[in-house]
PDB file of C-alpha atoms in Angstrom:
ATOM      1  CA  MET L   1     170.780 216.840 134.000  1.00  0.00           C
ATOM      2  CA  SER L   2     172.985 216.950 130.453  1.00  0.00           C
ATOM      3  CA  SER L   3     176.497 217.598 131.687  1.00  0.00           C
ATOM      4  CA  GLN L   4     176.718 218.922 127.676  1.00  0.00           C
ATOM      5  CA  LEU L   5     176.771 222.661 126.902  1.00  0.00           C
ATOM      6  CA  ASP L   6     174.419 224.419 124.049  1.00  0.00           C
ATOM      7  CA  PRO L   7     176.643 224.384 120.679  1.00  0.00           C
ATOM      8  CA  SER L   8     175.602 227.791 120.390  1.00  0.00           C
ATOM      9  CA  PHE L   9     177.082 229.146 123.413  1.00  0.00           C
ATOM     10  CA  LEU L  10     180.892 227.502 121.318  1.00  0.00           C
ATOM     11  CA  PRO L  11     182.964 229.384 120.274  1.00  0.00           C
ATOM     12  CA  PRO L  12     183.420 229.104 115.702  1.00  0.00           C
ATOM     13  CA  GLY L  13     185.200 226.175 115.055  1.00  0.00           C
ATOM     14  CA  VAL L  14     184.432 224.029 118.640  1.00  0.00           C
ATOM     15  CA  ARG L  15     182.890 221.333 118.190  1.00  0.00           C
ATOM     16  CA  ALA L  16     181.416 218.423 121.103  1.00  0.00           C
ATOM     17  CA  GLU L  17     182.004 215.051 121.148  1.00  0.00           C
ATOM     18  CA  THR L  18     180.221 212.515 123.244  1.00  0.00           C
ATOM     19  CA  PHE L  19     182.009 209.137 124.041  1.00  0.00           C
ATOM     20  CA  THR L  20     180.339 206.175 125.454  1.00  0.00           C
ATOM     21  CA  TYR L  21     182.727 203.986 128.375  1.00  0.00           C
ATOM     22  CA  ARG L  22     182.107 200.214 127.747  1.00  0.00           C
ATOM     23  CA  ASN L  23     180.167 200.317 131.169  1.00  0.00           C
ATOM     24  CA  GLY L  24     177.723 203.191 129.689  1.00  0.00           C
ATOM     25  CA  ARG L  25     179.221 206.223 131.379  1.00  0.00           C
ATOM     26  CA  LYS L  26     178.941 208.841 129.032  1.00  0.00           C
ATOM     27  CA  THR L  27     181.570 211.396 128.510  1.00  0.00           C
ATOM     28  CA  THR L  28     181.337 214.776 126.372  1.00  0.00           C
ATOM     29  CA  VAL L  29     184.691 216.719 124.901  1.00  0.00           C
ATOM     30  CA  TYR L  30     185.148 219.671 123.159  1.00  0.00           C
ATOM     31  CA  LYS L  31     187.448 219.606 120.759  1.00  0.00           C
ATOM     32  CA  ALA L  32     188.982 223.126 119.381  1.00  0.00           C
ATOM     33  CA  PRO L  33     191.093 223.107 115.965  1.00  0.00           C
ATOM     34  CA  TYR L  34     194.877 224.228 116.514  1.00  0.00           C
ATOM     35  CA  GLN L  35     195.929 227.361 116.191  1.00  0.00           C
ATOM     36  CA  THR L  36     197.189 228.638 113.277  1.00  0.00           C
ATOM     37  CA  GLU L  37     198.485 231.802 112.478  1.00  0.00           C
ATOM     38  CA  GLY L  38     200.161 233.203 109.195  1.00  0.00           C
ATOM     39  CA  PRO L  39     201.649 232.516 106.861  1.00  0.00           C
ATOM     40  CA  VAL L  40     203.786 235.426 106.365  1.00  0.00           C
ATOM     41  CA  VAL L  41     206.617 236.422 105.000  1.00  0.00           C
ATOM     42  CA  ARG L  42     209.349 238.744 106.039  1.00  0.00           C
ATOM     43  CA  LYS L  43     213.171 239.339 105.402  1.00  0.00           C
ATOM     44  CA  ALA L  44     215.376 237.908 106.600  1.00  0.00           C
ATOM     45  CA  PRO L  45     218.467 239.971 106.992  1.00  0.00           C
ATOM     46  CA  ASN L  46     220.051 238.537 104.300  1.00  0.00           C
ATOM     47  CA  GLY L  47     217.898 240.131 102.701  1.00  0.00           C
ATOM     48  CA  ARG L  48     215.827 236.929 101.534  1.00  0.00           C
ATOM     49  CA  ARG L  49     212.464 236.535 101.923  1.00  0.00           C
ATOM     50  CA  VAL L  50     211.087 234.071 104.275  1.00  0.00           C
ATOM     51  CA  LEU L  51     207.768 232.658 105.134  1.00  0.00           C
ATOM     52  CA  VAL L  52     206.522 232.012 108.202  1.00  0.00           C
ATOM     53  CA  PHE L  53     203.797 230.072 109.636  1.00  0.00           C
ATOM     54  CA  VAL L  54     202.061 228.610 113.092  1.00  0.00           C
ATOM     55  CA  TYR L  55     200.657 225.574 113.313  1.00  0.00           C
ATOM     56  CA  ALA L  56     199.175 224.214 116.761  1.00  0.00           C
ATOM     57  CA  SER L  57     202.512 226.351 118.014  1.00  0.00           C
ATOM     58  CA  PHE L  58     204.737 224.768 116.219  1.00  0.00           C
ATOM     59  CA  VAL L  59     206.142 227.324 113.649  1.00  0.00           C
ATOM     60  CA  PHE L  60     207.285 226.753 110.153  1.00  0.00           C
ATOM     61  CA  GLU L  61     210.140 229.013 109.089  1.00  0.00           C
ATOM     62  CA  TRP L  62     211.487 228.707 104.857  1.00  0.00           C
ATOM     63  CA  SER L  63     213.555 230.803 102.803  1.00  0.00           C
ATOM     64  CA  GLU L  64     213.157 231.933  99.949  1.00  0.00           C
ATOM     65  CA  GLY L  65     215.250 229.218  97.992  1.00  0.00           C
ATOM     66  CA  SER L  66     215.556 227.223 100.369  1.00  0.00           C
ATOM     67  CA  GLY L  67     215.292 223.098 100.101  1.00  0.00           C
ATOM     68  CA  SER L  68     214.698 222.791 103.738  1.00  0.00           C
ATOM     69  CA  VAL L  69     211.892 224.209 106.147  1.00  0.00           C
ATOM     70  CA  LEU L  70     213.428 224.678 110.133  1.00  0.00           C
ATOM     71  CA  ILE L  71     210.630 223.814 112.870  1.00  0.00           C
ATOM     72  CA  GLY L  72     210.293 224.948 116.048  1.00  0.00           C
ATOM     73  CA  MET L  73     208.297 225.978 118.639  1.00  0.00           C
ATOM     74  CA  GLY L  74     206.434 229.272 119.599  1.00  0.00           C
ATOM     75  CA  THR L  75     204.478 231.691 117.889  1.00  0.00           C
ATOM     76  CA  LEU L  76     204.740 234.312 115.057  1.00  0.00           C
ATOM     77  CA  ARG L  77     206.215 237.377 117.759  1.00  0.00           C
ATOM     78  CA  ARG L  78     209.016 234.717 119.184  1.00  0.00           C
ATOM     79  CA  TYR L  79     209.828 231.590 118.376  1.00  0.00           C
ATOM     80  CA  SER L  80     212.786 228.851 118.023  1.00  0.00           C
ATOM     81  CA  ARG L  81     214.083 226.974 116.047  1.00  0.00           C
ATOM     82  CA  ASN L  82     215.019 223.002 116.284  1.00  0.00           C
ATOM     83  CA  TRP L  83     214.346 220.792 113.701  1.00  0.00           C
ATOM     84  CA  SER L  84     215.087 221.334 110.048  1.00  0.00           C
ATOM     85  CA  GLN L  85     213.396 219.188 107.426  1.00  0.00           C
ATOM     86  CA  PRO L  86     213.448 218.851 104.420  1.00  0.00           C
ATOM     87  CA  ILE L  87     211.019 220.387 101.425  1.00  0.00           C
ATOM     88  CA  HIS L  88     210.291 219.310  97.490  1.00  0.00           C
ATOM     89  CA  ALA L  89     207.470 221.843  96.027  1.00  0.00           C
ATOM     90  CA  PRO L  90     208.130 225.202  95.401  1.00  0.00           C
ATOM     91  CA  TRP L  91     208.553 228.457  97.626  1.00  0.00           C
ATOM     92  CA  SER L  92     204.181 229.384  97.840  1.00  0.00           C
ATOM     93  CA  GLU L  93     202.326 230.217 100.941  1.00  0.00           C
ATOM     94  CA  GLN L  94     199.932 226.787 100.187  1.00  0.00           C
ATOM     95  CA  ALA L  95     203.306 224.917 100.440  1.00  0.00           C
ATOM     96  CA  LEU L  96     204.414 226.080 103.113  1.00  0.00           C
ATOM     97  CA  THR L  97     201.109 225.613 104.973  1.00  0.00           C
ATOM     98  CA  GLN L  98     200.368 222.050 103.326  1.00  0.00           C
ATOM     99  CA  PHE L  99     204.202 220.992 105.396  1.00  0.00           C
ATOM    100  CA  GLY L 100     203.723 222.291 108.458  1.00  0.00           C
ATOM    101  CA  GLN L 101     200.115 220.811 108.386  1.00  0.00           C
ATOM    102  CA  GLN L 102     200.941 217.159 107.405  1.00  0.00           C
ATOM    103  CA  TRP L 103     204.518 217.406 109.624  1.00  0.00           C
ATOM    104  CA  ALA L 104     202.925 218.809 112.830  1.00  0.00           C
ATOM    105  CA  LEU L 105     199.736 216.248 112.880  1.00  0.00           C
ATOM    106  CA  ALA L 106     202.688 213.827 112.317  1.00  0.00           C
ATOM    107  CA  HIS L 107     205.168 214.638 114.694  1.00  0.00           C
ATOM    108  CA  MET L 108     202.037 214.997 117.405  1.00  0.00           C
ATOM    109  CA  ALA L 109     200.741 211.106 116.343  1.00  0.00           C
ATOM    110  CA  LYS L 110     204.543 209.805 117.541  1.00  0.00           C
ATOM    111  CA  PHE L 111     203.078 210.894 121.365  1.00  0.00           C
ATOM    112  CA  ARG L 112     199.564 209.616 120.996  1.00  0.00           C
ATOM    113  CA  THR L 113     198.455 206.793 123.245  1.00  0.00           C
ATOM    114  CA  ARG L 114     195.936 203.920 123.661  1.00  0.00           C
ATOM    115  CA  ARG L 115     193.571 204.118 125.557  1.00  0.00           C
ATOM    116  CA  PRO L 116     193.150 200.865 127.928  1.00  0.00           C
ATOM    117  CA  GLN L 117     188.692 200.950 125.692  1.00  0.00           C
ATOM    118  CA  ASP L 118     190.878 201.587 122.309  1.00  0.00           C
ATOM    119  CA  THR L 119     192.330 198.052 123.020  1.00  0.00           C
TER     120      THR L 119
END
């Protein structure tokens, strides 16, 4: 009996990966893409335009003309602002998307642990 689902039943973007342990046991895990929203343009209370982008529950807020991005956690509707990081790119949706994805992946990699079978 197979524990793997029929790929036609998987939601879009979800993929199956099967791992084989040293003892021959196999495990299938299902990987889904990170949540992504935006980027969207909003008006700040001071009248400036602000780009907001969400990737993997990290929210990136970049005011037009600013050299830094505010980073927090949440969704487009509600989020915190916990960190600030410099950005060296022209203010654009593409630049914020690239910055956000790279920052989130690098940040999450800090917490990745090595499994005993990886050593």
